[in-house]
Backbone as numpy.savetxt, mean C-alpha at the origin, in Angstrom:
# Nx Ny Nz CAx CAy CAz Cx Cy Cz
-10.84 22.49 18.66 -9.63 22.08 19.34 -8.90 21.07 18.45
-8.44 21.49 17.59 -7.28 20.43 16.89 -6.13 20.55 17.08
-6.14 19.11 17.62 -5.39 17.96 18.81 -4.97 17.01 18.05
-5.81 16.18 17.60 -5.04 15.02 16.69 -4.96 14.52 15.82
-3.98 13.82 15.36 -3.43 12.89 14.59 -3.76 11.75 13.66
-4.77 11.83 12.95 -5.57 10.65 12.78 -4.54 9.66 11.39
-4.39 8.49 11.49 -3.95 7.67 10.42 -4.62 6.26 10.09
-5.07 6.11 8.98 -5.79 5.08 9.10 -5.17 4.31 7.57
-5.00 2.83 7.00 -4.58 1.98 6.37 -6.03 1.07 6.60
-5.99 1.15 5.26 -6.92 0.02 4.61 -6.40 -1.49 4.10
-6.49 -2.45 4.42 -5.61 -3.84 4.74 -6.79 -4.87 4.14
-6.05 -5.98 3.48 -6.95 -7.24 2.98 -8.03 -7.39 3.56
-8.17 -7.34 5.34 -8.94 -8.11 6.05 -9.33 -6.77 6.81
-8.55 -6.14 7.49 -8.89 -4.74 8.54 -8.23 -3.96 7.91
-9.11 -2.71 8.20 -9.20 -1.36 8.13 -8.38 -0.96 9.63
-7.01 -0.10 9.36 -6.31 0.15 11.03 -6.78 1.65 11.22
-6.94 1.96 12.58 -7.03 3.59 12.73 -6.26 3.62 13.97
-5.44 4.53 14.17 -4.42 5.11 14.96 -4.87 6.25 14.96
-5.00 7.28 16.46 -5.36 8.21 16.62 -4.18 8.97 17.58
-3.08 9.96 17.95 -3.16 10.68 18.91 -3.27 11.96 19.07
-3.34 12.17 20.49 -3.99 13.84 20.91 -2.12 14.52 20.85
-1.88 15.20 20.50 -1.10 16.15 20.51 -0.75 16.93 21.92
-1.95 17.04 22.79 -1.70 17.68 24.09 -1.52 16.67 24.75
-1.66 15.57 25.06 -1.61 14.40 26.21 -0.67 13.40 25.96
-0.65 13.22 24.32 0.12 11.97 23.96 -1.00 10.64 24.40
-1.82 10.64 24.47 -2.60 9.94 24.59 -3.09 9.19 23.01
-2.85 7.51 22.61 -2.99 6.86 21.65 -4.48 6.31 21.56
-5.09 6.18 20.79 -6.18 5.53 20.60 -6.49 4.71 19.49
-7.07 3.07 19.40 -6.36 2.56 18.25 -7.14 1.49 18.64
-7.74 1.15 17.15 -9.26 0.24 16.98 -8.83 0.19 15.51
-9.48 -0.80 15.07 -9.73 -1.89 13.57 -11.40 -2.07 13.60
-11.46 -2.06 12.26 -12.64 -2.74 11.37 -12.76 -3.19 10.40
-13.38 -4.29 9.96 -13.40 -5.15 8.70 -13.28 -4.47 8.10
-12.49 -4.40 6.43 -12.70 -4.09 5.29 -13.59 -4.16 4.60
-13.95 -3.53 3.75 -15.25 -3.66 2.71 -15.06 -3.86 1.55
-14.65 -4.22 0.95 -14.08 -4.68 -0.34 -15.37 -4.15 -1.24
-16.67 -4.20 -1.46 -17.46 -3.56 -2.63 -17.23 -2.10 -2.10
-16.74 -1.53 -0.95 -16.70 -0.43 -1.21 -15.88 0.01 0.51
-14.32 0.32 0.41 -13.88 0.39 1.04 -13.77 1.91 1.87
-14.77 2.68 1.52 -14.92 3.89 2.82 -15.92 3.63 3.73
-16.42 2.35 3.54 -17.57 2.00 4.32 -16.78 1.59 5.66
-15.55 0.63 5.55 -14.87 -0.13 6.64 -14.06 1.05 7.29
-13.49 2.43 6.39 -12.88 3.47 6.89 -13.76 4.53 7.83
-14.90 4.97 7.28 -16.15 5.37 8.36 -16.21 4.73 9.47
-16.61 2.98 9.35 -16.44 2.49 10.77 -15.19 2.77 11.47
-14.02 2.76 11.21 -13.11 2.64 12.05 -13.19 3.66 12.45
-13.22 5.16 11.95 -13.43 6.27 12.06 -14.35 6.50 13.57
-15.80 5.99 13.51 -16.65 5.99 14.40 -16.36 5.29 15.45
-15.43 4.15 15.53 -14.93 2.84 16.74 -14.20 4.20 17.65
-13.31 4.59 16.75 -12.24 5.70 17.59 -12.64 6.90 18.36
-13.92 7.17 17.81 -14.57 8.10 19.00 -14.19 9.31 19.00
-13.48 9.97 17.52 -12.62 11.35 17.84 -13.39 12.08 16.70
-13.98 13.27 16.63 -14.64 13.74 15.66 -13.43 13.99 14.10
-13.65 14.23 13.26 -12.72 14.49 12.02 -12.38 16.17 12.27
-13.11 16.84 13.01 -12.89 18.43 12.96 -12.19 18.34 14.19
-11.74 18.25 14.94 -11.14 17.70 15.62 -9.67 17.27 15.61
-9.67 17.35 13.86 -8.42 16.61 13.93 -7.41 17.32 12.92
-6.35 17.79 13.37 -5.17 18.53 12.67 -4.66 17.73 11.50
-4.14 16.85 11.50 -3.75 15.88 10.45 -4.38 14.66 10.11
-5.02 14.11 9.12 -5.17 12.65 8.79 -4.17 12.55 7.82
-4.02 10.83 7.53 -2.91 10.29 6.73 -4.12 8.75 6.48
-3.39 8.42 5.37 -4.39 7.24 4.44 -3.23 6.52 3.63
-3.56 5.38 4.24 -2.43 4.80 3.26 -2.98 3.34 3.01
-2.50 2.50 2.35 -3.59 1.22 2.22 -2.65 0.10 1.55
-2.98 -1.03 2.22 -1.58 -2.24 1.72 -2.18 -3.33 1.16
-3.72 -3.16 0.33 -4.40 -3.53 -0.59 -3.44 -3.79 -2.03
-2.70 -2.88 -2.42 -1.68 -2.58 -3.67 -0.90 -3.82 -3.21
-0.31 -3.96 -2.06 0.55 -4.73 -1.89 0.58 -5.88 -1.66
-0.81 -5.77 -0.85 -0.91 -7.05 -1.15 -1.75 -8.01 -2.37
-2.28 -7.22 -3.44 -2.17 -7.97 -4.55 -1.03 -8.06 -5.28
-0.20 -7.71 -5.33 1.20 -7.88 -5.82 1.76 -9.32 -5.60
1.69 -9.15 -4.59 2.62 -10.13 -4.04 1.93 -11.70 -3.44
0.39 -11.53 -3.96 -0.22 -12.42 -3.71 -0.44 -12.66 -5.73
0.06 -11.76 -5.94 -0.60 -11.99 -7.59 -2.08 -12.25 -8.08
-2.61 -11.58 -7.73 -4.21 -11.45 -7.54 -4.68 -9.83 -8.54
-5.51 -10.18 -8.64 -5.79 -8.80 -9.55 -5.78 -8.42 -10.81
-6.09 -7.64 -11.60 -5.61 -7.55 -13.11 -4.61 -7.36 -13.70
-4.68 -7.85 -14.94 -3.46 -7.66 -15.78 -2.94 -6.74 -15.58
-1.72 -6.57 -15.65 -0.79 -5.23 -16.02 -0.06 -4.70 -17.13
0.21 -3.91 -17.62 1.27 -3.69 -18.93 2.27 -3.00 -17.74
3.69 -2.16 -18.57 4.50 -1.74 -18.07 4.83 -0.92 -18.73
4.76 0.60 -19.26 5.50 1.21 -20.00 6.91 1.91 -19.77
8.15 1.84 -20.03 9.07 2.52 -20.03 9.73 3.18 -20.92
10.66 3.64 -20.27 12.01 4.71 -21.50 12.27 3.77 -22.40
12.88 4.06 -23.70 13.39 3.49 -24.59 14.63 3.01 -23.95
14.31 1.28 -24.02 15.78 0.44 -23.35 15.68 0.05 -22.47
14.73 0.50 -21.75 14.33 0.02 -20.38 13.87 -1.02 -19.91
13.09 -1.48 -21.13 12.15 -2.53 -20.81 12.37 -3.72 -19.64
13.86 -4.40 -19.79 13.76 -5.05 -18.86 14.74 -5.00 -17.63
14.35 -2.87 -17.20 15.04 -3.17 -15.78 14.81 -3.40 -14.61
13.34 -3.65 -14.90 12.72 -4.28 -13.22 13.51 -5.70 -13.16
13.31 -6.65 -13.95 13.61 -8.02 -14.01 15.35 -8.13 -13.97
15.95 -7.55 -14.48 17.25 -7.33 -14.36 17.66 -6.84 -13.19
17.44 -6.51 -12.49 17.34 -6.39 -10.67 18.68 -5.94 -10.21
19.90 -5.49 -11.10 21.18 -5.29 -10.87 21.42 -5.03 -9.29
20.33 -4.01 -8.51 20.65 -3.55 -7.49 20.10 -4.54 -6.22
19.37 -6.04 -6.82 18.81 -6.88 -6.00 19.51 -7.60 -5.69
20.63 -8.15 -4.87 21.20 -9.30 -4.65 20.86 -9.53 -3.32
19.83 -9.82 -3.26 19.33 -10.77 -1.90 20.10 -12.03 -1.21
20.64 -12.83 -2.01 21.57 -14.11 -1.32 22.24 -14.22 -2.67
23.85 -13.44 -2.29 24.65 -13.19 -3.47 25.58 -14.64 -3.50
25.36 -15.63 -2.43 26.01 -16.71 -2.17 25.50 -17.90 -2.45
24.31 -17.51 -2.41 23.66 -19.20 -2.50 23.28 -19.37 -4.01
24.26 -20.51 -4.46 24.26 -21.04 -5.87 22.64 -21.73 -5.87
21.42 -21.92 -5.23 20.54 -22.08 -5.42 19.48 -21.07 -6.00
19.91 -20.08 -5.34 18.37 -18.74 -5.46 18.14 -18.76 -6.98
17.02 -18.60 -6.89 15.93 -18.70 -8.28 15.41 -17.13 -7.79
15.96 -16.40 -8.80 14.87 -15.19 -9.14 13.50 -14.96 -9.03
12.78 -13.96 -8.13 11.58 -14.16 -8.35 10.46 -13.81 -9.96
9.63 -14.30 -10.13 9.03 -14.14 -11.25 8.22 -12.62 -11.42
8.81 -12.27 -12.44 8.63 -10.42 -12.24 7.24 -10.61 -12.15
6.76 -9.21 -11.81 5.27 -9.15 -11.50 4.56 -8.75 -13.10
5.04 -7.89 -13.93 4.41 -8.00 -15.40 5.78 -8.38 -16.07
4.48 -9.66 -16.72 5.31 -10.59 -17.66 5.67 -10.16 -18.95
6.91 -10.14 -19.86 7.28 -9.44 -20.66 6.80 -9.09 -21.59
5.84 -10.13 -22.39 4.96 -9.61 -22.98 3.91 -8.04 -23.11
4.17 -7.78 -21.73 3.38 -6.63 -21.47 3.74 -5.69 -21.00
5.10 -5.63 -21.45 5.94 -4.89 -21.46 6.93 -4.07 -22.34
6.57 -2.42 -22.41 6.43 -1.63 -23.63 7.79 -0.37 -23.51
8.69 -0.94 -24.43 9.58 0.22 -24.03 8.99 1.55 -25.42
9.12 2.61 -25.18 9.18 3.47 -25.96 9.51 4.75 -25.88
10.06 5.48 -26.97 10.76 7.04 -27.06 9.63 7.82 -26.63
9.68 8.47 -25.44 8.80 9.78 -25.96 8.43 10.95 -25.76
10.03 11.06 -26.49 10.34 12.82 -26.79 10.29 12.77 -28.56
């Protein structure tokens, strides 16, 4: 009988699982710690909290805000950047970013790879 919907996100702290049935509209929706040495361990649990078998289930979806949030916590390893020839600095050049186009204060944020590690090159 595949019925539902399964989506689950892997997060700093919790693992989310969102479940629904397709025939009822009926939601089901439980968390479990993350596992950081090995994060299908915290996805199994959540899996098992929710109570819905995997055969059972027409669609899963996986998505995880681990990426994001080392970004933006700046945590994690080095990065390089490779781009097109010329490119190099159009993340930081942000043309299409004007967040507060008024306030003579705003300070740019500090790109996430620092230029140094950042590689333009041809390659065709």
């Amino acid at each position: 009988m595949l019925s539902y919907r399964i989506a689950i996100d892997i997060g700093g702290t919790f693992t989310d699982y969102v479940a629904m049935d397709e025939e009822t509209g009926e939601i089901t929706v439980t968390k479990a710690s993350s596992t950081p040495k090995n994060f299908a361990d915290g996805v199994m649990e959540a899996i098992e909290k929710g109570g819905i078998l995997l055969e059972d289930a027409r669609y899963i979806v996986h998505g995880s805000t681990i990426v994001i949030n080392a970004l933006t916590e700046r945590k994690g390893a080095k990065t390089a950047l490779i781009t097109t020839k010329g490119f190099r600095d159009v993340l930081e050049i942000g043309r299409a970013n004007r967040t507060d186009l008024y306030n003579y204060y705003y300070t740019k944020p500090r790109p996430f790879v620092p230029r140094m590690y950042r590689f333009s090159e041809h390659f065709f």
